[in-house]
Amino acid sequence: MANANPTDGSAPAALDAKRLAWMYTQMYRIREFEERVKSTFTEHPGILRGHTHLADGAEASIVGSIAALAPDDQIVTTYRCHGYPIALGTDMKLMMAEIYGKATGLCGGLGGSMHLYDVARGFLGGSGIVAQAIPHATGAAWAAQIRRQGQAIVCFFGDGASKQGAFHESLNVASVWKLPIVYVMENNHYQASTRTDQEDANAAHGEPLSTKAKAYSMEGVTVDGADPVAVHATLADALARARSGTGPTLVESLVYRLSAHGNLIAPPGVPLNYPEHEAIAIFGNREEYEAALRGDPVPRFRHRLVTEGALSAEDADAIEQAAREEVDEAQRFALDSPWPAPDSGLDYVYA
Amino acid sequence: MSHVIPYIAAIQEAIREEMERDERVLYFGQNMATSPEDPFLKQFGPDRVRVTPISETAEIGMATGAAVAGYRPVVELYMAEFLLVATDQVVNEGTRFHFMSKGQVSVPMVMVAGYGFTAGWAGQHTGSIYGMFMGVPGLKVALPSTPADAKGLMTTAIRDDNPVLFFQNYLLLLDEGEVPDGEHSVPFGVADVKRAGSDLTLVGTGYAVRTALKAAETLARRGVSVEVIDPRTIAPLDVDTILSSVARTRHLVLVDQATRHSSVAAVIAAEVAELGFSSLEAPISMVTALDSSIAYSKPVEEFVLPDEHKVIRAVEASLGLAPAST
């Protein structure tokens, strides 16, 4: 499985056929992984606890962004964090084991679905609290600015986060200090179960959410987050600005979350599952959801690559088969792994 | 050898020396380093010393991110109440990261905040709110009462690999005291016996150490020997030193400027009640602020705060002494 991100970081990598195939591979791996997490609720009830948030629908945005990174760049994310480390090359076995709460997980089962880290690959973590990792990313960008090694930070968050003070305070400082950071807002049009036009001033006035960048005198761009090539180009530009000392960029990446915000929130004893997407469950808008399914970025990208001749149908099938086998193996590993020792809960309170 | 400097200068001395020793130490906050003549800015430059907007969530969050990315930031927050604007960042972000990542990241940062400005600053700038933060796993809380401890605890705070909340007291800022020359650090979780005594153990926290020492001095003139203990850090809290003192004196009075139910005194009382009950010959007594906001007007402000006389009354009651006329 081609996990390694083959950019050398010297310039935005040209998206040759090999690179495009790599991007499709990562998108498919993320989708397969998330679907397996989701099916765990019914196939292995009781394994998944708490709250799990899936990235299905955002694969093109995630992979297009990660594909633009240089090797020393770093990312900070939200609790919807499974997709990024997959694209960065984190071992899926360790991720699934973490999400299953096992001793062999990335964080020994201490973090779970919302708290993944892979510092060695540049994934500094995130926060389970909406928007609160945005200042962390901004602080990491200050560190990068001091180091002067051309490093940049990409900070991922959702549209809902842009109503938090942490977002506004961070963008203001980043612009004043000209920090090497790109803020990627994945606008999936729902803040949990509230439609964006019900809670966002720009959306309510029919304007893009990237309008917020104007308040902080920084570049604001809106991009089709279902198109990984467009996202890659946008991030490459923004990262070049970041590295040149010109300052930060706010990228609004338009995506559609294909699962509900998260699994059912219920006390123990109630079987957990994934409810229907809010468009249907709350707003009764089945047509909106079905239109989103028709525009699903994963099959859409496959179709484009095969049509344009960048990828053969056979190679695409092979990529998909390999991803399924990889996820099978990850799930077997996670299921077969032991639970952590109960007293491991005291091992990492203090450094 | 030592030198005599004010409490605030001792803190600044520790920050400066640690910045000289370790170039990863950063120092930033509001309304600082705005002039090119600022001594920290002149010595360490604008990469490491910066003014921020009035954005506590961003300031503390950026300290967290810079720490995760390998630096050791000290963020100057001025008043303890400003922490409340950014409570999530203080208690529920960097404090969790070492744990949740199973040690993949650590967050060496210091948040500096002043408390207890009971000099007419009224309801929103005078609280002794340190107790709110002492039960947060992953967070350490320092509460110095002397210039020497202020310097030593700040040195330790900057060198610690965890988030540290460093509370400085506004009324003590200009108090002068001897500070050891050269490198000086005070370990966390080690209480200091500020005055030895045999009849009763008096534990003060932060500013209340001064109140306790004044009371002990007055009581000594009446032949009452009071031991005054200063925990110096309240997370970790050195319960053992208090227990061993109580095992000798058999009497315990606690002095704390916080309101009773959010005081460090309440926590110490619970620990001694559980672990040292058989030592006690009298009930534990807590002398804390009364359950009210602090008033602007001086007589009302004084009424709700612990003072020397309230401490003496509590000591007399514990030891069964007749109240002295004052």
PDB file of N, CA and C in Angstrom, chain A residues 75-78 81 114-119 122-127 133 136, chain B residues 68 97 105:
ATOM      1  N   ILE A  75       0.255  19.357  11.141  1.00  0.00           N
ATOM      2  CA  ILE A  75      -1.185  19.616  11.114  1.00  0.00           C
ATOM      3  C   ILE A  75      -1.784  19.518  12.520  1.00  0.00           C
ATOM      4  N   VAL A  76      -2.876  20.241  12.695  1.00  0.00           N
ATOM      5  CA  VAL A  76      -3.676  20.189  13.915  1.00  0.00           C
ATOM      6  C   VAL A  76      -5.123  20.054  13.455  1.00  0.00           C
ATOM      7  N   THR A  77      -5.892  19.209  14.129  1.00  0.00           N
ATOM      8  CA  THR A  77      -7.228  18.898  13.615  1.00  0.00           C
ATOM      9  C   THR A  77      -8.298  19.058  14.694  1.00  0.00           C
ATOM     10  N   THR A  78      -9.478  18.555  14.365  1.00  0.00           N
ATOM     11  CA  THR A  78     -10.586  18.519  15.317  1.00  0.00           C
ATOM     12  C   THR A  78     -10.745  17.089  15.813  1.00  0.00           C
ATOM     13  N   CYS A  81     -11.170  13.250  13.195  1.00  0.00           N
ATOM     14  CA  CYS A  81      -9.730  13.273  12.886  1.00  0.00           C
ATOM     15  C   CYS A  81      -9.187  11.994  12.280  1.00  0.00           C
ATOM     16  N   MET A 114     -11.646  10.539  19.250  1.00  0.00           N
ATOM     17  CA  MET A 114     -11.548  12.005  19.145  1.00  0.00           C
ATOM     18  C   MET A 114     -10.142  12.533  19.391  1.00  0.00           C
ATOM     19  N   HIS A 115      -9.247  11.656  19.874  1.00  0.00           N
ATOM     20  CA  HIS A 115      -7.941  12.148  20.319  1.00  0.00           C
ATOM     21  C   HIS A 115      -6.818  11.304  19.742  1.00  0.00           C
ATOM     22  N   LEU A 116      -6.631  11.405  18.426  1.00  0.00           N
ATOM     23  CA  LEU A 116      -5.537  10.694  17.777  1.00  0.00           C
ATOM     24  C   LEU A 116      -4.330  11.627  17.667  1.00  0.00           C
ATOM     25  N   TYR A 117      -3.161  11.070  17.738  1.00  0.00           N
ATOM     26  CA  TYR A 117      -1.900  11.815  17.600  1.00  0.00           C
ATOM     27  C   TYR A 117      -0.934  10.956  16.811  1.00  0.00           C
ATOM     28  N   ASP A 118      -0.126  11.575  15.984  1.00  0.00           N
ATOM     29  CA  ASP A 118       1.014  10.876  15.397  1.00  0.00           C
ATOM     30  C   ASP A 118       2.080  11.927  15.124  1.00  0.00           C
ATOM     31  N   VAL A 119       2.748  12.307  16.191  1.00  0.00           N
ATOM     32  CA  VAL A 119       3.678  13.442  16.133  1.00  0.00           C
ATOM     33  C   VAL A 119       4.804  13.174  15.149  1.00  0.00           C
ATOM     34  N   GLY A 122       3.937  14.413  11.929  1.00  0.00           N
ATOM     35  CA  GLY A 122       3.523  15.812  11.845  1.00  0.00           C
ATOM     36  C   GLY A 122       2.104  16.074  12.300  1.00  0.00           C
ATOM     37  N   PHE A 123       1.445  15.060  12.820  1.00  0.00           N
ATOM     38  CA  PHE A 123       0.073  15.234  13.312  1.00  0.00           C
ATOM     39  C   PHE A 123       0.151  15.513  14.823  1.00  0.00           C
ATOM     40  N   LEU A 124       0.020  16.796  15.169  1.00  0.00           N
ATOM     41  CA  LEU A 124       0.230  17.213  16.563  1.00  0.00           C
ATOM     42  C   LEU A 124      -0.990  16.974  17.443  1.00  0.00           C
ATOM     43  N   GLY A 125      -2.085  16.499  16.860  1.00  0.00           N
ATOM     44  CA  GLY A 125      -3.288  16.258  17.643  1.00  0.00           C
ATOM     45  C   GLY A 125      -4.343  17.303  17.342  1.00  0.00           C
ATOM     46  N   GLY A 126      -5.289  17.397  18.243  1.00  0.00           N
ATOM     47  CA  GLY A 126      -6.378  18.339  18.036  1.00  0.00           C
ATOM     48  C   GLY A 126      -7.064  18.575  19.357  1.00  0.00           C
ATOM     49  N   SER A 127      -8.339  18.910  19.301  1.00  0.00           N
ATOM     50  CA  SER A 127      -9.094  19.063  20.531  1.00  0.00           C
ATOM     51  C   SER A 127     -10.474  18.479  20.324  1.00  0.00           C
ATOM     52  N   ALA A 133      -8.613  23.892  19.226  1.00  0.00           N
ATOM     53  CA  ALA A 133      -7.274  23.579  18.726  1.00  0.00           C
ATOM     54  C   ALA A 133      -6.771  24.629  17.748  1.00  0.00           C
ATOM     55  N   HIS A 136      -3.980  26.344  19.216  1.00  0.00           N
ATOM     56  CA  HIS A 136      -2.810  25.456  19.329  1.00  0.00           C
ATOM     57  C   HIS A 136      -2.043  25.460  18.005  1.00  0.00           C
TER      58      HIS A 136
ATOM     59  N   VAL B  68       3.691  22.215  22.534  1.00  0.00           N
ATOM     60  CA  VAL B  68       3.620  20.930  21.825  1.00  0.00           C
ATOM     61  C   VAL B  68       4.686  20.900  20.724  1.00  0.00           C
ATOM     62  N   PHE B  97      -3.182  16.659  27.163  1.00  0.00           N
ATOM     63  CA  PHE B  97      -2.540  16.142  25.949  1.00  0.00           C
ATOM     64  C   PHE B  97      -1.508  15.054  26.212  1.00  0.00           C
ATOM     65  N   VAL B 105       3.067  13.666  23.318  1.00  0.00           N
ATOM     66  CA  VAL B 105       3.350  15.103  23.427  1.00  0.00           C
ATOM     67  C   VAL B 105       3.438  15.479  24.900  1.00  0.00           C
TER      68      VAL B 105
END
